């Protein structure tokens, strides 16, 4: 029988019946194959040399699969034994999967083809990106402390001075993508929560834990500026959080994240543009005001309460007068109209008002103000004897 005429699945010409037995799951229908094709595998060559009864018609072989999740991989590998052309692979993942199976079946031709494909396609950056994505996905799905420890070590080793600086970019893109994935999970569940649909508290809990871990790592690696910008501009999340306030399953984590960002900005751990700092306050000040003004929800943790208020006040002082005006209009509208009047930005507001008065003094004094005094706003003294102000 010529090799050219062998066709995978041709039951009439088959002389071997192969039963693939998964270690778990349902039984599979047997494959009717040809010994001439299977002999390309040393494993099958050895099995075909065993004694069998001619009365059976076809030679039965049973193969217990070591990887019950990849039955298709075994079938694909066997199909390749029929091929007269060069083996091709759709992706690195397929080549890696078939490499393991070809090694088990001692299918040398396939084994060599997998190695050649992987070597030709090998790209350290892409490989690191794929590995990091898998590791970070484990973290996002509630992985063990060991998995988080390994992931952290890979991230930090990528930033070593002896490592190519391009690996730092792999860290950034991988962490940013995983951060966005977890935010999307939270938003999806909050949408269901806000609309009284069936929602999954466990998913929010796991995603919340992952968000905090990812942010900590981004700060530790000094690449958290992207995360601050993303959260500062997250209008959709802000709207969802206040769509149904009590008992919001994400509020505590949200406050913890905001405090982390505000404190990092306050001590200079992360440097962000003015527009990002302004967006952070404009997006989240009305949210935290509404959450804490709701009669059914109160911040029970005084330390959390004080940290959030202090961080917000400190950030406002880093902004120009015109930006502060926008913020204080929000503060007056969203906070002071409530009996709780929280967060309390009154000290920062008083400082801003004093700057307005000082600025007007400078305008009114005009050319008579000495240059040395003009350079220091605190040296300006407005005397009621010389000037009258409305």
XYZ file of C-alpha atoms in Angstrom:
390
model
C 0.000 0.000 0.000
C 1.638 3.228 -1.110
C 2.048 5.959 1.457
C 0.546 8.455 -0.992
C -2.826 6.717 -0.805
C -3.124 6.730 2.987
C -5.898 9.028 4.130
C -6.604 9.918 7.724
C -10.070 8.668 8.648
C -10.317 6.118 5.833
C -11.978 3.338 7.813
C -12.145 0.844 4.919
C -8.370 0.680 4.523
C -7.639 0.975 8.235
C -5.766 -1.813 10.006
C -5.478 -0.170 13.443
C -8.191 0.896 15.877
C -6.852 3.466 18.336
C -8.752 4.242 21.524
C -7.751 7.527 23.132
C -8.618 7.296 26.832
C -8.781 10.633 28.676
C -7.774 10.564 32.337
C -11.035 12.445 32.978
C -14.225 13.128 31.097
C -16.328 11.076 28.679
C -15.034 8.269 26.507
C -14.046 9.065 22.929
C -14.958 7.275 19.738
C -12.079 5.121 18.436
C -9.926 6.289 15.525
C -9.436 3.925 12.581
C -5.883 4.374 11.335
C -3.139 2.822 9.261
C -0.111 1.111 10.710
C 2.134 2.341 7.891
C 1.489 5.967 8.934
C 1.655 5.276 12.671
C 5.096 3.662 12.365
C 6.541 7.189 11.991
C 6.136 7.259 15.757
C 8.535 5.082 17.760
C 5.828 4.719 20.399
C 3.372 3.239 17.920
C 6.163 1.252 16.241
C 6.750 -0.505 19.555
C 3.037 -1.065 20.156
C 2.533 -2.451 16.650
C 5.240 -5.021 17.237
C 3.146 -6.599 19.987
C 1.296 -9.858 19.281
C -2.361 -9.603 18.348
C -5.110 -11.846 17.025
C -5.852 -11.837 13.291
C -9.457 -12.576 14.194
C -9.882 -9.005 15.424
C -9.661 -7.693 11.874
C -7.896 -4.505 12.949
C -5.155 -4.135 15.513
C -6.494 -2.499 18.696
C -4.318 -0.005 20.570
C -5.252 1.943 23.666
C -3.545 5.197 24.647
C -4.243 6.904 27.973
C -3.814 10.635 27.540
C -1.534 12.455 29.924
C -3.274 15.756 29.179
C -7.028 15.295 29.085
C -7.489 18.970 28.210
C -5.788 18.606 24.832
C -7.418 15.681 23.078
C -7.418 17.648 19.826
C -3.641 17.951 20.134
C -3.229 14.172 20.027
C -5.509 13.910 17.006
C -3.616 16.717 15.259
C -0.296 15.007 15.961
C -1.587 11.718 14.516
C -2.923 13.529 11.447
C 0.587 14.834 10.844
C 1.804 11.245 10.520
C -0.195 11.103 7.288
C 1.242 14.282 5.861
C 3.757 14.220 3.010
C 4.264 17.989 3.201
C 6.171 20.227 5.570
C 4.456 20.593 8.937
C 2.941 23.983 9.674
C 1.684 25.540 12.915
C -0.900 28.224 13.508
C 0.782 29.733 16.574
C 3.534 29.385 19.138
C 0.972 27.959 21.564
C 0.053 25.177 19.121
C 3.703 24.360 18.460
C 4.416 24.166 22.193
C 1.412 21.904 22.785
C 2.332 19.584 19.910
C 5.958 19.548 21.032
C 4.907 17.933 24.298
C 2.685 15.358 22.565
C 5.262 14.554 19.854
C 7.822 14.005 22.602
C 5.477 11.588 24.365
C 4.731 9.672 21.161
C 8.384 9.788 20.047
C 7.289 11.316 16.737
C 10.697 12.662 15.695
C 9.641 14.464 12.503
C 6.999 16.484 14.340
C 9.329 17.069 17.271
C 11.999 18.545 15.002
C 9.477 20.679 13.124
C 8.145 22.115 16.387
C 11.664 22.999 17.523
C 12.516 24.623 14.184
C 9.309 26.663 14.224
C 9.835 27.827 17.813
C 13.480 28.726 17.202
C 12.599 30.686 14.058
C 9.729 32.459 15.783
C 11.530 33.029 19.080
C 11.351 36.611 20.282
C 12.451 37.273 23.883
C 10.164 40.282 24.278
C 7.092 38.498 22.934
C 7.860 35.437 25.022
C 8.249 37.518 28.186
C 5.008 39.326 27.368
C 3.137 36.041 27.008
C 4.585 34.663 30.242
C 3.769 37.845 32.156
C 0.225 37.831 30.807
C -0.265 34.296 32.080
C 1.226 35.107 35.478
C -0.800 38.297 35.893
C -3.927 36.426 34.848
C -3.273 34.018 37.720
C -2.981 36.964 40.104
C -6.270 38.350 38.823
C -7.966 35.037 39.463
C -7.000 34.821 43.111
C -3.708 32.965 42.765
C -1.756 31.729 45.763
C 0.854 33.838 47.516
C 3.525 31.720 45.805
C 2.235 32.679 42.350
C 2.182 36.356 43.340
C 5.707 36.074 44.705
C 6.965 34.572 41.423
C 5.148 37.217 39.380
C 6.608 39.999 41.504
C 10.101 38.573 41.085
C 9.755 38.467 37.288
C 8.512 42.065 37.212
C 11.340 43.362 39.392
C 14.028 41.352 37.592
C 12.851 42.896 34.321
C 13.805 46.289 35.774
C 17.358 45.373 36.796
C 20.162 47.515 35.401
C 21.656 44.462 33.693
C 18.377 43.778 31.866
C 17.489 45.266 28.498
C 15.443 48.468 29.021
C 12.887 47.156 26.537
C 11.760 44.678 29.196
C 10.578 47.631 31.261
C 8.132 48.376 28.445
C 6.891 44.784 28.643
C 6.200 45.363 32.342
C 4.301 48.568 31.614
C 2.087 47.161 28.872
C 1.378 43.911 30.738
C 0.512 45.600 34.039
C -1.550 48.308 32.390
C -3.521 45.750 30.364
C -4.213 43.623 33.452
C -5.237 46.695 35.437
C -7.723 47.590 32.705
C -9.034 44.009 32.595
C -9.814 44.086 36.317
C -11.432 47.504 36.095
C -13.632 46.138 33.303
C -14.652 43.221 35.537
C -15.568 45.611 38.349
C -17.554 47.850 35.999
C -19.391 44.880 34.535
C -20.457 43.679 37.980
C -21.318 47.192 39.218
C -23.529 47.670 36.175
C -25.455 44.543 37.165
C -25.523 45.688 40.795
C -26.791 49.168 39.857
C -29.564 47.702 37.720
C -30.592 45.068 40.289
C -29.442 42.216 38.054
C -27.777 39.106 39.394
C -24.185 40.060 40.187
C -21.157 38.172 41.494
C -19.693 39.527 44.740
C -16.806 37.067 44.521
C -15.684 38.482 41.174
C -15.672 42.017 42.579
C -13.719 40.833 45.617
C -11.091 39.058 43.506
C -10.820 41.943 41.039
C -10.540 44.441 43.910
C -7.689 42.473 45.461
C -5.944 42.261 42.094
C -6.345 46.008 41.484
C -4.681 46.861 44.792
C -1.851 44.386 44.147
C -1.258 45.664 40.612
C -1.191 49.278 41.784
C 1.293 48.447 44.532
C 3.583 46.832 41.997
C 3.288 49.738 39.579
C 4.246 52.151 42.352
C 7.133 49.922 43.419
C 8.394 49.833 39.823
C 7.889 53.603 39.474
C 5.529 53.262 36.513
C 2.275 54.224 38.238
C 1.764 57.488 36.340
C -0.255 55.604 33.708
C -2.483 54.088 36.374
C -3.129 57.476 37.968
C -4.132 58.902 34.599
C -6.407 55.974 33.823
C -8.244 56.152 37.151
C -8.384 59.963 37.045
C -10.266 59.769 33.751
C -12.476 56.776 34.633
C -15.823 58.549 34.283
C -17.755 55.345 33.627
C -16.610 53.769 36.889
C -17.391 56.982 38.791
C -20.959 56.992 37.477
C -21.494 53.306 38.235
C -20.251 53.627 41.820
C -22.935 56.193 42.675
C -25.726 54.625 40.600
C -26.729 52.515 43.582
C -24.932 53.610 46.693
C -25.836 51.289 49.562
C -24.368 48.789 50.178
C -21.939 49.360 47.296
C -19.524 46.385 47.105
C -16.650 48.442 45.730
C -16.689 51.549 47.942
C -14.053 50.490 50.459
C -11.625 49.364 47.752
C -12.264 52.578 45.821
C -11.384 54.704 48.849
C -8.238 52.649 49.471
C -7.156 53.129 45.841
C -7.844 56.870 45.897
C -5.901 57.297 49.142
C -2.990 55.367 47.609
C -2.958 57.660 44.578
C -3.372 60.860 46.584
C -0.606 59.984 49.028
C 1.753 59.056 46.201
C 1.122 62.426 44.549
C 1.536 64.203 47.874
C 5.012 62.780 48.592
C 6.152 62.930 44.980
C 6.258 59.159 44.538
C 4.574 59.712 41.187
C 4.612 62.837 39.036
C 1.584 63.616 36.886
C 0.638 66.466 34.618
C -1.597 69.234 35.876
C -4.473 68.004 33.696
C -4.317 64.541 35.291
C -4.286 65.941 38.837
C -7.232 68.174 38.003
C -9.162 65.266 36.474
C -8.515 63.100 39.519
C -10.172 65.641 41.815
C -12.981 66.616 39.437
C -13.892 62.978 38.761
C -13.792 61.619 42.305
C -14.568 64.539 44.666
C -18.309 64.485 43.861
C -18.278 60.680 44.073
C -16.792 60.412 47.549
C -19.028 63.294 48.649
C -22.157 61.500 47.448
C -21.112 58.161 48.897
C -20.508 59.586 52.355
C -23.529 61.912 52.282
C -25.914 59.024 51.862
C -27.645 58.473 55.194
C -27.302 54.715 54.891
C -23.561 54.728 54.336
C -20.938 56.211 56.665
C -17.178 55.821 56.687
C -16.614 53.864 59.889
C -12.825 53.965 59.669
C -11.682 57.377 60.953
C -8.159 56.806 59.640
C -9.558 56.130 56.178
C -11.768 59.212 56.532
C -8.873 61.479 57.527
C -6.454 60.093 54.937
C -8.883 60.655 52.101
C -9.676 64.191 53.218
C -6.027 65.102 53.774
C -4.964 63.652 50.419
C -7.669 65.514 48.528
C -6.817 68.820 50.232
C -3.115 68.388 49.570
C -3.658 67.658 45.891
C -5.827 70.762 45.439
C -3.008 72.970 46.751
C -0.719 71.752 43.942
C -3.011 73.185 41.270
C -3.126 76.709 39.813
C -5.705 79.212 41.027
C -7.938 78.757 37.959
C -8.041 74.971 38.475
C -8.795 75.423 42.155
C -11.749 77.597 41.214
C -13.271 74.677 39.275
C -12.729 72.361 42.232
C -14.180 74.686 44.852
C -17.298 75.201 42.743
C -17.744 71.407 42.780
C -16.984 71.300 46.504
C -19.541 74.009 47.311
C -22.184 72.331 45.168
C -21.537 68.710 46.124
C -20.318 68.965 49.715
C -21.426 72.138 51.476
C -25.080 71.641 50.577
C -25.064 68.489 52.663
C -25.316 68.504 56.426
C -22.157 66.375 56.612
C -20.147 68.896 54.537
C -17.512 66.280 53.799
C -14.777 66.145 52.674
C -13.791 69.317 54.493
C -11.624 71.435 52.173
C -12.276 74.644 54.112
C -8.641 75.240 55.078
C -7.520 74.946 51.469
C -10.469 77.070 50.389
C -9.468 79.829 52.868
C -5.945 79.806 51.467
C -7.354 80.184 47.966
C -9.557 83.096 49.029
C -6.554 84.809 50.631
C -4.619 84.445 47.388
C -7.497 86.117 45.567
C -7.359 89.032 48.013
C -3.598 89.300 47.684
C -3.835 89.207 43.903
C -6.370 92.029 43.944
C -4.121 94.050 46.289
C -1.319 93.727 43.766
C -3.601 94.861 40.961
C -4.853 97.854 42.952
C -1.391 98.946 44.082
C -0.228 98.845 40.490
C 2.989 100.778 39.620
C 3.451 102.034 43.178
C 4.321 98.540 44.369
C 8.064 97.974 44.600
C 9.461 95.233 42.424
C 10.818 93.390 45.445
C 7.399 93.344 47.032
C 5.723 92.267 43.811
C 7.943 89.193 43.667
C 6.660 88.054 47.067
C 2.848 87.989 47.392
C 3.150 87.512 51.169
C 4.873 90.917 51.511
C 1.876 92.786 50.085
C 0.061 94.820 52.746
C -3.240 96.391 51.849
C -3.825 99.390 54.103
C -7.362 100.620 54.624
C -5.972 104.143 55.108
C -4.700 104.329 51.555
C -7.095 102.063 49.703
C -10.732 101.195 49.877
C -11.987 97.800 48.637
C -15.518 96.721 48.017
